[in-house]
Amino acid sequence: NFTFDRTRALKIFELIKKEKLNIRFRFKSRVDSIDKELVRRAKEAGAYLISLGVESGSQRILERMKKRITIEQSISASEIVMKEGLKLNTGWIIGYLGETEETIKETVKLILKIRPTTASINILIPYPGTSVYYEAKEEKLLVGDWDLENNFIPWVRLPWIKSYQQLQNILRWVKNKVYYRPYYIRNFTKEIFCNFNLLLFRYAFYETIKSFR
């Protein structure tokens, strides 16, 4: 979280300009750290993209995550970033404890409302030491566990989920709902062919292949 210490972040932007480093960079931030002044000074220093961890379109799930943000803050921060002319990446998690089909639809709805440049959507990984890991274990919803002897990644089985494959299918459905729309198809095509973005081309290619499996 680059903007955790706002004073430090602004000082770094100032020094980049002072030293005329002429660099382009991206950074991660919380939505409640974003305001017009910070974004403008970041852009002047060379920032071209800000990544925000929005996580969910459900206020109830955000509260369960102890995220300490609101849907309104996420919308406002996203609008500020894009209105100032920077690209916006947003991070989202599917399958947190308490997740339902309805909360997943709320997440899709919020992504489509914000319309970020890109959306990183992933299934929850219950890392050891996190509160969700211990909660899932206590509620007997943790499937598997972390072990240095193998590379199995534990996951959280929600009461209405029968298998990890079902969770992957839901993730694929969410991505298809978001990206197979004229807005993203047009923007991605422009970015790939006009700006020769090979990284985005590879990502789009593999995601398209997976969506048809």
PDB file of C-alpha atoms in Angstrom:
ATOM      1  CA  ASN A   1       0.000   0.000   0.000  1.00  0.00           C
ATOM      2  CA  PHE A   2       2.175   2.831  -1.329  1.00  0.00           C
ATOM      3  CA  THR A   3      -0.102   5.579   0.001  1.00  0.00           C
ATOM      4  CA  PHE A   4      -0.390   4.247   3.569  1.00  0.00           C
ATOM      5  CA  ASP A   5       1.787   7.179   4.634  1.00  0.00           C
ATOM      6  CA  ARG A   6       0.353  10.036   2.550  1.00  0.00           C
ATOM      7  CA  THR A   7       3.108  12.510   3.503  1.00  0.00           C
ATOM      8  CA  ARG A   8       5.794  10.057   2.424  1.00  0.00           C
ATOM      9  CA  ALA A   9       4.037   9.313  -0.875  1.00  0.00           C
ATOM     10  CA  LEU A  10       3.700  13.001  -1.732  1.00  0.00           C
ATOM     11  CA  LYS A  11       7.351  13.572  -0.808  1.00  0.00           C
ATOM     12  CA  ILE A  12       8.432  10.799  -3.183  1.00  0.00           C
ATOM     13  CA  PHE A  13       6.351  12.314  -6.000  1.00  0.00           C
ATOM     14  CA  GLU A  14       7.976  15.679  -5.301  1.00  0.00           C
ATOM     15  CA  LEU A  15      11.504  14.212  -5.342  1.00  0.00           C
ATOM     16  CA  ILE A  16      10.886  12.325  -8.607  1.00  0.00           C
ATOM     17  CA  LYS A  17       9.940  15.638 -10.239  1.00  0.00           C
ATOM     18  CA  LYS A  18      12.808  17.526  -8.603  1.00  0.00           C
ATOM     19  CA  GLU A  19      15.389  14.996  -9.789  1.00  0.00           C
ATOM     20  CA  LYS A  20      13.782  14.895 -13.256  1.00  0.00           C
ATOM     21  CA  LEU A  21      13.883  11.125 -13.282  1.00  0.00           C
ATOM     22  CA  ASN A  22      11.498  10.891 -16.237  1.00  0.00           C
ATOM     23  CA  ILE A  23      10.045   7.528 -15.222  1.00  0.00           C
ATOM     24  CA  ARG A  24       6.622   5.917 -15.557  1.00  0.00           C
ATOM     25  CA  PHE A  25       5.298   3.829 -12.713  1.00  0.00           C
ATOM     26  CA  ARG A  26       2.219   2.275 -11.165  1.00  0.00           C
ATOM     27  CA  PHE A  27       1.309   1.732  -7.528  1.00  0.00           C
ATOM     28  CA  LYS A  28      -1.263   0.164  -5.233  1.00  0.00           C
ATOM     29  CA  SER A  29      -3.490   2.059  -2.845  1.00  0.00           C
ATOM     30  CA  ARG A  30      -6.569   1.773  -0.672  1.00  0.00           C
ATOM     31  CA  VAL A  31      -9.679   3.544  -1.898  1.00  0.00           C
ATOM     32  CA  ASP A  32      -9.891   5.621   1.279  1.00  0.00           C
ATOM     33  CA  SER A  33      -6.410   7.066   0.596  1.00  0.00           C
ATOM     34  CA  ILE A  34      -7.323   8.500  -2.799  1.00  0.00           C
ATOM     35  CA  ASP A  35      -8.106  12.168  -3.419  1.00  0.00           C
ATOM     36  CA  LYS A  36      -7.633  14.601  -6.322  1.00  0.00           C
ATOM     37  CA  GLU A  37      -4.443  16.208  -5.014  1.00  0.00           C
ATOM     38  CA  LEU A  38      -2.664  12.908  -4.474  1.00  0.00           C
ATOM     39  CA  VAL A  39      -3.662  11.563  -7.911  1.00  0.00           C
ATOM     40  CA  ARG A  40      -2.665  14.777  -9.706  1.00  0.00           C
ATOM     41  CA  ARG A  41       0.744  14.878  -8.037  1.00  0.00           C
ATOM     42  CA  ALA A  42       1.247  11.186  -8.765  1.00  0.00           C
ATOM     43  CA  LYS A  43       0.468  11.806 -12.439  1.00  0.00           C
ATOM     44  CA  GLU A  44       2.862  14.771 -12.573  1.00  0.00           C
ATOM     45  CA  ALA A  45       5.594  12.497 -11.185  1.00  0.00           C
ATOM     46  CA  GLY A  46       4.981   9.874 -13.873  1.00  0.00           C
ATOM     47  CA  ALA A  47       2.292   7.555 -12.525  1.00  0.00           C
ATOM     48  CA  TYR A  48       0.210   6.023 -15.294  1.00  0.00           C
ATOM     49  CA  LEU A  49      -1.888   3.484 -13.340  1.00  0.00           C
ATOM     50  CA  ILE A  50      -3.240   3.087  -9.819  1.00  0.00           C
ATOM     51  CA  SER A  51      -4.409  -0.279  -8.519  1.00  0.00           C
ATOM     52  CA  LEU A  52      -7.170  -0.266  -5.912  1.00  0.00           C
ATOM     53  CA  GLY A  53      -8.260  -3.195  -3.764  1.00  0.00           C
ATOM     54  CA  VAL A  54     -12.044  -2.971  -3.903  1.00  0.00           C
ATOM     55  CA  GLU A  55     -12.514  -6.714  -3.215  1.00  0.00           C
ATOM     56  CA  SER A  56     -16.329  -6.977  -3.236  1.00  0.00           C
ATOM     57  CA  GLY A  57     -19.487  -5.257  -4.404  1.00  0.00           C
ATOM     58  CA  SER A  58     -21.272  -6.340  -1.241  1.00  0.00           C
ATOM     59  CA  GLN A  59     -21.035  -4.061   1.784  1.00  0.00           C
ATOM     60  CA  ARG A  60     -21.823  -7.041   4.007  1.00  0.00           C
ATOM     61  CA  ILE A  61     -18.854  -8.999   2.648  1.00  0.00           C
ATOM     62  CA  LEU A  62     -16.574  -5.958   2.986  1.00  0.00           C
ATOM     63  CA  GLU A  63     -17.544  -5.725   6.645  1.00  0.00           C
ATOM     64  CA  ARG A  64     -16.900  -9.430   7.116  1.00  0.00           C
ATOM     65  CA  MET A  65     -13.457  -8.879   5.573  1.00  0.00           C
ATOM     66  CA  LYS A  66     -12.893  -5.994   8.030  1.00  0.00           C
ATOM     67  CA  LYS A  67     -11.908  -3.959   4.982  1.00  0.00           C
ATOM     68  CA  ARG A  68     -13.077  -0.684   6.586  1.00  0.00           C
ATOM     69  CA  ILE A  69     -14.256   0.860   3.317  1.00  0.00           C
ATOM     70  CA  THR A  70     -17.638   1.537   1.756  1.00  0.00           C
ATOM     71  CA  ILE A  71     -19.007   0.942  -1.727  1.00  0.00           C
ATOM     72  CA  GLU A  72     -19.368   4.714  -2.099  1.00  0.00           C
ATOM     73  CA  GLN A  73     -15.663   5.245  -1.313  1.00  0.00           C
ATOM     74  CA  SER A  74     -14.717   2.691  -3.971  1.00  0.00           C
ATOM     75  CA  ILE A  75     -16.847   4.409  -6.588  1.00  0.00           C
ATOM     76  CA  SER A  76     -15.542   7.878  -5.659  1.00  0.00           C
ATOM     77  CA  ALA A  77     -11.858   6.851  -5.660  1.00  0.00           C
ATOM     78  CA  SER A  78     -12.257   5.079  -9.009  1.00  0.00           C
ATOM     79  CA  GLU A  79     -13.881   8.127 -10.574  1.00  0.00           C
ATOM     80  CA  ILE A  80     -11.087  10.409  -9.326  1.00  0.00           C
ATOM     81  CA  VAL A  81      -8.344   8.186 -10.778  1.00  0.00           C
ATOM     82  CA  MET A  82      -9.971   7.918 -14.204  1.00  0.00           C
ATOM     83  CA  LYS A  83     -11.082  11.558 -14.416  1.00  0.00           C
ATOM     84  CA  GLU A  84      -7.485  12.614 -13.770  1.00  0.00           C
ATOM     85  CA  GLY A  85      -6.469  10.594 -16.821  1.00  0.00           C
ATOM     86  CA  LEU A  86      -4.770   7.615 -15.170  1.00  0.00           C
ATOM     87  CA  LYS A  87      -5.524   3.979 -15.869  1.00  0.00           C
ATOM     88  CA  LEU A  88      -7.287   2.061 -13.125  1.00  0.00           C
ATOM     89  CA  ASN A  89      -6.840  -1.533 -12.038  1.00  0.00           C
ATOM     90  CA  THR A  90      -9.175  -2.924  -9.408  1.00  0.00           C
ATOM     91  CA  GLY A  91      -8.738  -6.106  -7.366  1.00  0.00           C
ATOM     92  CA  TRP A  92     -11.680  -8.399  -6.510  1.00  0.00           C
ATOM     93  CA  ILE A  93     -12.066 -11.580  -4.459  1.00  0.00           C
ATOM     94  CA  ILE A  94     -14.650 -14.298  -5.058  1.00  0.00           C
ATOM     95  CA  GLY A  95     -15.505 -16.892  -2.390  1.00  0.00           C
ATOM     96  CA  TYR A  96     -14.931 -15.092   0.902  1.00  0.00           C
ATOM     97  CA  LEU A  97     -16.722 -16.458   3.948  1.00  0.00           C
ATOM     98  CA  GLY A  98     -20.404 -15.499   3.738  1.00  0.00           C
ATOM     99  CA  GLU A  99     -20.307 -15.153  -0.049  1.00  0.00           C
ATOM    100  CA  THR A 100     -23.566 -16.011  -1.824  1.00  0.00           C
ATOM    101  CA  GLU A 101     -24.767 -16.019  -5.403  1.00  0.00           C
ATOM    102  CA  GLU A 102     -26.362 -12.651  -4.690  1.00  0.00           C
ATOM    103  CA  THR A 103     -23.163 -11.040  -3.329  1.00  0.00           C
ATOM    104  CA  ILE A 104     -21.273 -12.296  -6.375  1.00  0.00           C
ATOM    105  CA  LYS A 105     -23.850 -10.614  -8.609  1.00  0.00           C
ATOM    106  CA  GLU A 106     -23.375  -7.433  -6.552  1.00  0.00           C
ATOM    107  CA  THR A 107     -19.643  -7.615  -7.266  1.00  0.00           C
ATOM    108  CA  VAL A 108     -20.265  -7.968 -11.005  1.00  0.00           C
ATOM    109  CA  LYS A 109     -22.682  -5.045 -10.857  1.00  0.00           C
ATOM    110  CA  LEU A 110     -20.114  -2.807  -9.122  1.00  0.00           C
ATOM    111  CA  ILE A 111     -17.324  -3.715 -11.566  1.00  0.00           C
ATOM    112  CA  LEU A 112     -19.600  -2.799 -14.460  1.00  0.00           C
ATOM    113  CA  LYS A 113     -20.564   0.438 -12.720  1.00  0.00           C
ATOM    114  CA  ILE A 114     -16.946   1.475 -12.094  1.00  0.00           C
ATOM    115  CA  ARG A 115     -15.678   0.181 -15.477  1.00  0.00           C
ATOM    116  CA  PRO A 116     -11.983   0.063 -14.485  1.00  0.00           C
ATOM    117  CA  THR A 117      -9.319  -0.246 -17.162  1.00  0.00           C
ATOM    118  CA  THR A 118      -8.677  -3.772 -15.912  1.00  0.00           C
ATOM    119  CA  ALA A 119     -10.161  -5.888 -13.144  1.00  0.00           C
ATOM    120  CA  SER A 120      -8.115  -8.576 -11.383  1.00  0.00           C
ATOM    121  CA  ILE A 121     -10.688 -11.125 -10.221  1.00  0.00           C
ATOM    122  CA  ASN A 122      -9.506 -14.101  -8.176  1.00  0.00           C
ATOM    123  CA  ILE A 123     -10.730 -16.844  -5.891  1.00  0.00           C
ATOM    124  CA  LEU A 124      -9.965 -16.300  -2.199  1.00  0.00           C
ATOM    125  CA  ILE A 125      -6.713 -17.866  -1.004  1.00  0.00           C
ATOM    126  CA  PRO A 126      -6.801 -18.387   2.796  1.00  0.00           C
ATOM    127  CA  TYR A 127      -3.176 -17.616   3.596  1.00  0.00           C
ATOM    128  CA  PRO A 128      -1.907 -18.928   6.945  1.00  0.00           C
ATOM    129  CA  GLY A 129      -1.889 -16.305   9.648  1.00  0.00           C
ATOM    130  CA  THR A 130      -4.892 -14.428   8.255  1.00  0.00           C
ATOM    131  CA  SER A 131      -8.183 -14.164  10.113  1.00  0.00           C
ATOM    132  CA  VAL A 132     -10.102 -15.817   7.255  1.00  0.00           C
ATOM    133  CA  TYR A 133      -7.792 -18.847   7.494  1.00  0.00           C
ATOM    134  CA  TYR A 134      -8.576 -19.319  11.186  1.00  0.00           C
ATOM    135  CA  GLU A 135     -12.283 -18.586  10.724  1.00  0.00           C
ATOM    136  CA  ALA A 136     -12.588 -21.114   7.908  1.00  0.00           C
ATOM    137  CA  LYS A 137     -10.701 -23.694   9.949  1.00  0.00           C
ATOM    138  CA  GLU A 138     -12.883 -23.102  12.992  1.00  0.00           C
ATOM    139  CA  GLU A 139     -16.067 -23.374  10.919  1.00  0.00           C
ATOM    140  CA  LYS A 140     -14.694 -26.529   9.258  1.00  0.00           C
ATOM    141  CA  LEU A 141     -14.868 -24.891   5.834  1.00  0.00           C
ATOM    142  CA  LEU A 142     -11.149 -25.034   5.070  1.00  0.00           C
ATOM    143  CA  VAL A 143     -10.392 -27.678   2.452  1.00  0.00           C
ATOM    144  CA  GLY A 144      -6.829 -28.993   2.897  1.00  0.00           C
ATOM    145  CA  ASP A 145      -4.081 -27.076   4.640  1.00  0.00           C
ATOM    146  CA  TRP A 146      -0.693 -25.544   3.938  1.00  0.00           C
ATOM    147  CA  ASP A 147       2.133 -28.058   3.757  1.00  0.00           C
ATOM    148  CA  LEU A 148       5.762 -27.539   2.731  1.00  0.00           C
ATOM    149  CA  GLU A 149       5.809 -31.074   1.333  1.00  0.00           C
ATOM    150  CA  ASN A 150       3.337 -30.377  -1.482  1.00  0.00           C
ATOM    151  CA  ASN A 151       2.038 -27.458  -3.538  1.00  0.00           C
ATOM    152  CA  PHE A 152      -1.679 -27.892  -2.759  1.00  0.00           C
ATOM    153  CA  ILE A 153      -3.391 -24.552  -2.152  1.00  0.00           C
ATOM    154  CA  PRO A 154      -6.191 -24.748   0.448  1.00  0.00           C
ATOM    155  CA  TRP A 155      -9.560 -23.206  -0.373  1.00  0.00           C
ATOM    156  CA  VAL A 156     -12.733 -22.281   1.484  1.00  0.00           C
ATOM    157  CA  ARG A 157     -15.791 -24.423   0.799  1.00  0.00           C
ATOM    158  CA  LEU A 158     -18.931 -22.297   1.093  1.00  0.00           C
ATOM    159  CA  PRO A 159     -22.110 -24.119   2.223  1.00  0.00           C
ATOM    160  CA  TRP A 160     -23.627 -23.883  -1.257  1.00  0.00           C
ATOM    161  CA  ILE A 161     -20.450 -24.849  -3.134  1.00  0.00           C
ATOM    162  CA  LYS A 162     -19.910 -28.559  -3.850  1.00  0.00           C
ATOM    163  CA  SER A 163     -16.420 -28.490  -5.378  1.00  0.00           C
ATOM    164  CA  TYR A 164     -13.481 -26.273  -6.261  1.00  0.00           C
ATOM    165  CA  GLN A 165     -14.370 -26.781  -9.915  1.00  0.00           C
ATOM    166  CA  GLN A 166     -17.741 -25.155  -9.242  1.00  0.00           C
ATOM    167  CA  LEU A 167     -15.945 -22.185  -7.702  1.00  0.00           C
ATOM    168  CA  GLN A 168     -13.704 -21.951 -10.782  1.00  0.00           C
ATOM    169  CA  ASN A 169     -16.782 -22.052 -13.003  1.00  0.00           C
ATOM    170  CA  ILE A 170     -18.276 -19.174 -11.030  1.00  0.00           C
ATOM    171  CA  LEU A 171     -15.041 -17.198 -11.437  1.00  0.00           C
ATOM    172  CA  ARG A 172     -15.143 -17.836 -15.192  1.00  0.00           C
ATOM    173  CA  TRP A 173     -18.791 -16.689 -15.280  1.00  0.00           C
ATOM    174  CA  VAL A 174     -17.855 -13.454 -13.467  1.00  0.00           C
ATOM    175  CA  LYS A 175     -14.984 -12.735 -15.880  1.00  0.00           C
ATOM    176  CA  ASN A 176     -17.182 -13.440 -18.892  1.00  0.00           C
ATOM    177  CA  LYS A 177     -19.900 -11.151 -17.533  1.00  0.00           C
ATOM    178  CA  VAL A 178     -17.367  -8.365 -17.129  1.00  0.00           C
ATOM    179  CA  TYR A 179     -15.101  -8.642 -20.144  1.00  0.00           C
ATOM    180  CA  TYR A 180     -17.368  -9.872 -22.939  1.00  0.00           C
ATOM    181  CA  ARG A 181     -18.973  -6.477 -23.348  1.00  0.00           C
ATOM    182  CA  PRO A 182     -18.508  -3.909 -26.141  1.00  0.00           C
ATOM    183  CA  TYR A 183     -16.770  -1.468 -23.774  1.00  0.00           C
ATOM    184  CA  TYR A 184     -13.956  -3.865 -22.851  1.00  0.00           C
ATOM    185  CA  ILE A 185     -13.678  -5.561 -26.222  1.00  0.00           C
ATOM    186  CA  ARG A 186     -13.225  -2.137 -27.854  1.00  0.00           C
ATOM    187  CA  ASN A 187     -10.754  -0.871 -25.244  1.00  0.00           C
ATOM    188  CA  PHE A 188      -8.664  -4.040 -25.147  1.00  0.00           C
ATOM    189  CA  THR A 189      -8.500  -4.224 -28.926  1.00  0.00           C
ATOM    190  CA  LYS A 190      -7.341  -0.611 -29.065  1.00  0.00           C
ATOM    191  CA  GLU A 191      -4.733  -1.164 -26.339  1.00  0.00           C
ATOM    192  CA  ILE A 192      -3.373  -4.326 -27.956  1.00  0.00           C
ATOM    193  CA  PHE A 193      -3.115  -3.130 -31.527  1.00  0.00           C
ATOM    194  CA  CYS A 194      -2.577   0.621 -31.152  1.00  0.00           C
ATOM    195  CA  ASN A 195      -0.143   0.449 -28.222  1.00  0.00           C
ATOM    196  CA  PHE A 196       1.346  -2.967 -29.079  1.00  0.00           C
ATOM    197  CA  ASN A 197       0.566  -4.300 -25.609  1.00  0.00           C
ATOM    198  CA  LEU A 198       1.752  -7.910 -25.956  1.00  0.00           C
ATOM    199  CA  LEU A 199       1.267  -8.652 -22.257  1.00  0.00           C
ATOM    200  CA  LEU A 200      -2.415  -7.756 -22.476  1.00  0.00           C
ATOM    201  CA  PHE A 201      -2.701  -9.766 -25.714  1.00  0.00           C
ATOM    202  CA  ARG A 202      -1.363 -12.900 -24.007  1.00  0.00           C
ATOM    203  CA  TYR A 203      -3.669 -12.363 -21.022  1.00  0.00           C
ATOM    204  CA  ALA A 204      -6.722 -11.848 -23.250  1.00  0.00           C
ATOM    205  CA  PHE A 205      -5.802 -14.865 -25.386  1.00  0.00           C
ATOM    206  CA  TYR A 206      -5.479 -17.280 -22.448  1.00  0.00           C
ATOM    207  CA  GLU A 207      -8.585 -15.938 -20.708  1.00  0.00           C
ATOM    208  CA  THR A 208     -10.574 -16.407 -23.932  1.00  0.00           C
ATOM    209  CA  ILE A 209      -9.343 -19.992 -24.262  1.00  0.00           C
ATOM    210  CA  LYS A 210     -10.285 -20.742 -20.646  1.00  0.00           C
ATOM    211  CA  SER A 211     -13.742 -19.242 -21.054  1.00  0.00           C
ATOM    212  CA  PHE A 212     -14.594 -21.786 -23.765  1.00  0.00           C
ATOM    213  CA  ARG A 213     -13.377 -24.840 -21.853  1.00  0.00           C
TER     214      ARG A 213
END
